[in-house]
Coordinates of C-alpha atoms in Angstrom, one line a residue:
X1 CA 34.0 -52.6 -12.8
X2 CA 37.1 -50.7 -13.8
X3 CA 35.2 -49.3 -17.0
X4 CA 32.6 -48.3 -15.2
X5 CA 34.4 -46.5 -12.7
X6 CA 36.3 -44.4 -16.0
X7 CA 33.0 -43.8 -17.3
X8 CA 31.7 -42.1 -13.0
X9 CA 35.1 -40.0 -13.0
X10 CA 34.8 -38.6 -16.5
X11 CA 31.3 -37.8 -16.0
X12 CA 30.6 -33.8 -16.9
X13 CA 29.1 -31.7 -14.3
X14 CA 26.8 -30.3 -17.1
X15 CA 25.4 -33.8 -18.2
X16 CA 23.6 -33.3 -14.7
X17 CA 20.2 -32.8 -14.2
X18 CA 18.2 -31.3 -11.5
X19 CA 14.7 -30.9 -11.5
X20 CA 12.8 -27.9 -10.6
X21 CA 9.8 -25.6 -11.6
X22 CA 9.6 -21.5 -12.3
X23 CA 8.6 -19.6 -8.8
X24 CA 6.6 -16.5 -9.0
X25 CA 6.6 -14.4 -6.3
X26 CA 3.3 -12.2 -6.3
X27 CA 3.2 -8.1 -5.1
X28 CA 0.2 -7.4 -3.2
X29 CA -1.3 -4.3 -4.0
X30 CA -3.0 -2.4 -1.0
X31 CA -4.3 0.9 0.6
X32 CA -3.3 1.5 3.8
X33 CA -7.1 3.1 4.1
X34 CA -10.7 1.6 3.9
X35 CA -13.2 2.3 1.4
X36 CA -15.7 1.1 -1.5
X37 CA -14.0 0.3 -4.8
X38 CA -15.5 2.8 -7.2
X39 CA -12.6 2.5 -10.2
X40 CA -11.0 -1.0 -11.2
X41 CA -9.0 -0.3 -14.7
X42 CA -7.2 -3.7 -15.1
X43 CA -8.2 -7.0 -15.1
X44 CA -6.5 -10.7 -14.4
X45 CA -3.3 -11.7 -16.9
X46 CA -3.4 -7.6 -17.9
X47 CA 0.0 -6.3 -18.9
X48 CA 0.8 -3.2 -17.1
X49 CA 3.3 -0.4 -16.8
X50 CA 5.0 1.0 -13.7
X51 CA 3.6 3.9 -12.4
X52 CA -0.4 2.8 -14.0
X53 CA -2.9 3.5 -12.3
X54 CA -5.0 0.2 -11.2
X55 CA -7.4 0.8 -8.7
X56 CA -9.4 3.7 -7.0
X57 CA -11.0 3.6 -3.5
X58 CA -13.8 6.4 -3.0
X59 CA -12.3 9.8 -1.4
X60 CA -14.7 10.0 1.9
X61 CA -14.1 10.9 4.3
X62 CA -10.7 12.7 3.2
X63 CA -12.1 14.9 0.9
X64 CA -13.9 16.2 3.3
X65 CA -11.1 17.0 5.6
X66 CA -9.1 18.4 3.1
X67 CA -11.9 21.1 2.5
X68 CA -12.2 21.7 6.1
X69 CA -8.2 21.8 6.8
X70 CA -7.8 24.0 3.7
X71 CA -10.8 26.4 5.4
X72 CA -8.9 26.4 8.5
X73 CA -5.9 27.1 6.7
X74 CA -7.1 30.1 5.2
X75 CA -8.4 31.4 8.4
X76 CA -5.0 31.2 10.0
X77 CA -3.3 32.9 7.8
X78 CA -5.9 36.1 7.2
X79 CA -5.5 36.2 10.7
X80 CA -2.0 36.4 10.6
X81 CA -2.0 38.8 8.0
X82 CA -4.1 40.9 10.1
X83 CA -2.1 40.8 13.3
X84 CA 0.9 41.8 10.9
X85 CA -1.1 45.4 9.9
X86 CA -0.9 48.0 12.6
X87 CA -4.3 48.0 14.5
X88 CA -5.7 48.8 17.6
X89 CA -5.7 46.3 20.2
X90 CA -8.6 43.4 19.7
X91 CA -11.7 44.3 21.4
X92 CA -11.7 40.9 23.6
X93 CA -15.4 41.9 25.0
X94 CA -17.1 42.0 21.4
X95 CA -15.2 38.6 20.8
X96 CA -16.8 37.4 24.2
X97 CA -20.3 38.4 22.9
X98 CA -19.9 36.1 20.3
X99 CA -18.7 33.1 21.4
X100 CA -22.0 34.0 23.8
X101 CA -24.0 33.6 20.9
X102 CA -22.6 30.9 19.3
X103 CA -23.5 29.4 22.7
X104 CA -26.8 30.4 22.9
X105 CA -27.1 29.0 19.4
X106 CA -25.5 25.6 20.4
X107 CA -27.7 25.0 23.2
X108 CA -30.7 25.5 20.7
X109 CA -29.1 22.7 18.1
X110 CA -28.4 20.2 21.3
X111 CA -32.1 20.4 21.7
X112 CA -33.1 19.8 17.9
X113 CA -30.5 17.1 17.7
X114 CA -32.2 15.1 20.9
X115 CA -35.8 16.2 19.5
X116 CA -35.0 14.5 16.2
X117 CA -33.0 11.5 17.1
X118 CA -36.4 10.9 19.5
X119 CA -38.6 11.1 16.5
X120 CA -36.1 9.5 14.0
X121 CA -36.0 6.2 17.3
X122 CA -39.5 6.3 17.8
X123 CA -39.8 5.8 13.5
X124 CA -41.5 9.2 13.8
X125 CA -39.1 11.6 11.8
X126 CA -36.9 10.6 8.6
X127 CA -33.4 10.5 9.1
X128 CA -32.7 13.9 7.0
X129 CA -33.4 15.7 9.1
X130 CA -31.6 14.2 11.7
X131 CA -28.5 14.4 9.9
X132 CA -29.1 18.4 9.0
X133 CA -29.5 19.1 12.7
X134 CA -26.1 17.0 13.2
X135 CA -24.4 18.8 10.5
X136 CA -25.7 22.8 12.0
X137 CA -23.9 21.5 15.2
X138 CA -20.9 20.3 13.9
X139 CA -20.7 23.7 12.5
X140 CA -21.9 25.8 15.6
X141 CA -18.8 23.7 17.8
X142 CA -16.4 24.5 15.0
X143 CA -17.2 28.2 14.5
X144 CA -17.0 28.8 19.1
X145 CA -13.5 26.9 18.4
X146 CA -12.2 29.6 15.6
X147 CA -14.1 32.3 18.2
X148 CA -12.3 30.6 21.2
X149 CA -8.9 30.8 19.2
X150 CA -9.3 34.7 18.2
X151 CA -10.3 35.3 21.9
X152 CA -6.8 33.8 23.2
X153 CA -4.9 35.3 20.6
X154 CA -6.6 38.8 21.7
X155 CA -6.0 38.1 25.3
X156 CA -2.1 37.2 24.4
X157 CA 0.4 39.9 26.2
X158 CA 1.8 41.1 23.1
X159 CA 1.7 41.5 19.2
X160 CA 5.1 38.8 19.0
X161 CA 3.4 36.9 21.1
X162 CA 0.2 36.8 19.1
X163 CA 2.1 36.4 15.6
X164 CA 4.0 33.6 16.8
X165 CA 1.8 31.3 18.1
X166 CA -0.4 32.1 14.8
X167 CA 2.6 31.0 12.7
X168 CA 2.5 27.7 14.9
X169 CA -0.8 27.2 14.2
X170 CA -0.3 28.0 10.6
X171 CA 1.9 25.3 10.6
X172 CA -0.3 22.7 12.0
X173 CA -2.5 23.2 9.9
X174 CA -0.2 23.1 7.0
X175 CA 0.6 20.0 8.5
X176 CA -2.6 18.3 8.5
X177 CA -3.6 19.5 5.2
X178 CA -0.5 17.6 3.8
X179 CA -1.0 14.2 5.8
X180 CA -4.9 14.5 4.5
X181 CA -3.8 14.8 1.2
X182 CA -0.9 11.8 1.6
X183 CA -4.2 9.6 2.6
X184 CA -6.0 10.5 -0.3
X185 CA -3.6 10.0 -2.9
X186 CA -3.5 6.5 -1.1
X187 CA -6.3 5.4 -2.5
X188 CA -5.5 5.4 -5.5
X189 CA -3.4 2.3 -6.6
X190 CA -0.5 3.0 -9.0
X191 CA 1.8 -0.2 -10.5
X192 CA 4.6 -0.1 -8.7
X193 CA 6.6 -1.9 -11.2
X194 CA 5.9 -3.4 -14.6
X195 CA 4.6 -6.7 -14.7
X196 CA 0.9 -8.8 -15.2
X197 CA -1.8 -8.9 -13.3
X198 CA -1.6 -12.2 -11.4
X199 CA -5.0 -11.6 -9.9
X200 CA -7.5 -9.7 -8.7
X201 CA -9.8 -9.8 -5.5
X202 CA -12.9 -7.7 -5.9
X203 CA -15.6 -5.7 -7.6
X204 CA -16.4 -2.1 -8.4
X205 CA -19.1 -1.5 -5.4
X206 CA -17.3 -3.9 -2.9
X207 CA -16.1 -2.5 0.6
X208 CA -12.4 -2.7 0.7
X209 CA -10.7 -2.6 4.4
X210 CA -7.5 -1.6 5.0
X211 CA -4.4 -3.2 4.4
X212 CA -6.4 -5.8 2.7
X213 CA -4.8 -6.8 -1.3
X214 CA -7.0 -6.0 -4.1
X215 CA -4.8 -6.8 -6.8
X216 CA -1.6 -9.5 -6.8
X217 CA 0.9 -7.9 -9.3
X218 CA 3.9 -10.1 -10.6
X219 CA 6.9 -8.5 -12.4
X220 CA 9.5 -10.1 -14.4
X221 CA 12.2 -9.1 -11.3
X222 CA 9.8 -11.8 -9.4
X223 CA 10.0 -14.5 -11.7
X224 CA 13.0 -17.0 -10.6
X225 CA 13.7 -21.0 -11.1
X226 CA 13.5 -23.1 -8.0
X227 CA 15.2 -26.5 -7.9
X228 CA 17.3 -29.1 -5.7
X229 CA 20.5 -30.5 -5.9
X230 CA 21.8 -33.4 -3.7
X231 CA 23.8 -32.4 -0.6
X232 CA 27.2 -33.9 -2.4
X233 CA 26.9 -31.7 -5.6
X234 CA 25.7 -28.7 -3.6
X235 CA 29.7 -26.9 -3.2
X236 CA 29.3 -26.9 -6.8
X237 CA 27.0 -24.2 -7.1
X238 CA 27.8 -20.4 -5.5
X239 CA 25.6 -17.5 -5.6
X240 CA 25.7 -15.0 -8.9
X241 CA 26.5 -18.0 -11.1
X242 CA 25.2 -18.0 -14.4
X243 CA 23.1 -21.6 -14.6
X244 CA 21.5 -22.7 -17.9
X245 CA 18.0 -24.3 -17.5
X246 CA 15.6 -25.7 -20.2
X247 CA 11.9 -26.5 -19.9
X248 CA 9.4 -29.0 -21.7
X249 CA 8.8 -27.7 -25.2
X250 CA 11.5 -25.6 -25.0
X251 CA 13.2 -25.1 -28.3
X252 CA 16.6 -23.7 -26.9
X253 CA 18.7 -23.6 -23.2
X254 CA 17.8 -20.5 -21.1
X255 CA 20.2 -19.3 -18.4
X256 CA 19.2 -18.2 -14.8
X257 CA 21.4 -16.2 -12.3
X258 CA 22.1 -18.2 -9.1
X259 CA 20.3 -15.9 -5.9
X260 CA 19.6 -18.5 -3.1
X261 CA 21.4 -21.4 -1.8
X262 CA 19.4 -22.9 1.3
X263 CA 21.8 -23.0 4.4
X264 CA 20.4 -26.4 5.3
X265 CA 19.1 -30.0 3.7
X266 CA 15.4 -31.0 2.9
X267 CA 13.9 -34.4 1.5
X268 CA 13.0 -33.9 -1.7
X269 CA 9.8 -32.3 -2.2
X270 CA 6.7 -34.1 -3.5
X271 CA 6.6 -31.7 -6.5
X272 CA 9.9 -33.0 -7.9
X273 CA 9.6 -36.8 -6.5
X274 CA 10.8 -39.4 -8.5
X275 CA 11.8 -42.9 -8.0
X276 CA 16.1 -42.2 -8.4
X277 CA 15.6 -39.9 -5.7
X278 CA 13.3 -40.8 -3.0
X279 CA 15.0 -40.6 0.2
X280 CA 17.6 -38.1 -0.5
X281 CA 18.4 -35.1 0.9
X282 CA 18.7 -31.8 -1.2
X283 CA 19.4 -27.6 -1.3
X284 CA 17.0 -25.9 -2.4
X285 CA 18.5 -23.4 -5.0
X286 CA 16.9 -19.8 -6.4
X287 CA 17.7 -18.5 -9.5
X288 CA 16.7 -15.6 -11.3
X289 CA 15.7 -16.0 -15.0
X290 CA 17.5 -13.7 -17.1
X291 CA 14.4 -13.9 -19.7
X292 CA 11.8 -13.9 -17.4
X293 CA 8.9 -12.5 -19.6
X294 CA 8.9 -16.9 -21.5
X295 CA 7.7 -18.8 -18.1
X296 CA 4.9 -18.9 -16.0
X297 CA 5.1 -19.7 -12.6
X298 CA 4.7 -23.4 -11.8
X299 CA 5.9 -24.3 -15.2
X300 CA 8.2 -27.7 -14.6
X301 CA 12.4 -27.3 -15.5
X302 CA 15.1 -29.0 -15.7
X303 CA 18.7 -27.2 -14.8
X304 CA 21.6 -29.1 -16.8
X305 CA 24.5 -26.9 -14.4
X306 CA 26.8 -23.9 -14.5
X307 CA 26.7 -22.1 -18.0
X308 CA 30.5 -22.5 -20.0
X309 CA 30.5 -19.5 -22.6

């Protein structure tokens, strides 16, 4: 009894083994915007660099407001230009004439719109034509808006008057050209870090919706050691200790970081459940590997305690 009570006290903390099993912890890679995957440049277990570019989403319907913002842009500003040039005062009556036009014009593409979507209904007319008559008035409504905008700038009180609220507008519009652009550019899915390609989710041709992963990217940052140590050997352990680990068919002792100590007990878990410790309670522990780039997540360890240099 004595003997064996020598042998408890001079036991080492580092003959102590905990079990435990690599963690990876996955980056999902999404667009905040919908869209058809038209580009897929990696592939599952792929190496890649920060800052690659992984994924593409096709660029409707932003290109198309970037064309239309950028048009609208360069309206504002020739019209700005122009109010800075001495000139007589706008003729607002000619202005009116037009926007009576463009009316007169509108009414005529309300008419072909109904007339065609009749015939395209009725599986008369093909759906081309449809769209064209769609398209001339979309174009008729925005042209009366840029008339309808010249006629209140030309019925403003005075030049300042007139050049300021163009700045503002210019501004806007600058505005909107740049948060078009911001969508665009997310669509297209750079690396955010280095790591692998844990896995990927779709096809060239699929329909991606928003905020929905189309890639699951893990980095060596993301690669830690989980295990559990019995509630009377958990004061042992503090947060930023260096630990040193091995694994099966390990050649050599790797070391971890300490990052996590759980502020409360747990049974053991059925992934580390052995006979010498059923019904005990344990902390789960986090460490991060300090050579990260050797495990694979799920990969079984065993932590023999605090590294001594």
């Amino acid at each position: 009894m004595l003997l064996t009570a020598l042998l408890i006290s001079c036991e080492k903390p580092s003959e102590v083994r905990y079990q435990g099993y690599v963690e990876g912890e996955n980056i999902f890679l999404a667009s905040p915007y919908s869209g058809i995957l038209v580009k897929k440049l990696t592939h599952r277990g792929q190496v890649v660099k920060k800052n690659q570019l992984l994924f593409q989403l096709d660029s409707e319907p932003q290109i198309l407001q970037i064309k239309q913002a950028r048009a609208e842009l360069n309206e504002a500003q020739r019209i700005y230009q122009d109010l800075q040039n001495p000139k007589r005062k706008p003729e607002i009556e000619a202005i009116k004439a037009q926007i009576g036009q463009i009316d007169a014009q509108l009414e005529l593409a309300q008419i072909r719109v109904a007339r065609f979507k009749h015939l395209h209904d009725m599986q008369a007319g093909d759906r081309d034509r449809l769209d064209q008559a769609i398209a001339r008035y979309d174009e008729l409504k925005h042209l009366r808006s840029q008339y309808q905008a010249n006629l209140e700038l030309a019925q403003l009180g005075g030049r300042e008057e007139q050049i300021n609220a163009q700045l503002a507008r210019i501004k806007r519009l600058q505005e909107k050209l740049a948060e078009t652009k911001w969508q665009l550019a997310q669509k297209s899915i750079y690396a955010p870090e280095s790591g692998i390609i844990f896995d990927t989710f779709y096809l060239p041709g699929e329909f991606v919706a928003s905020q929905q992963p189309i890639a699951a990217l893990l980095t060596p940052k993301n690669v830690r050691i989980e295990f559990f140590v019995p509630a009377e050997r958990v004061n042992g352990f503090n947060q930023g200790q260096i630990i040193e680990f091995t694994c099966m068919g390990c050649k050599k002792n790797y070391t971890a970081r300490v990052s996590y100590i759980s502020p409360e007990a747990e049974y053991v878990p059925p992934l580390v459940y052995s006979r010498d410790n059923a019904d005990k309670l344990v902390f789960r522990i986090k460490a991060q590997i300090l050579q990260p780039d050797k495990f694979k997540p799920g990969q079984p360890v065993t932590v023999m305690g605090i590294a001594h240099d």
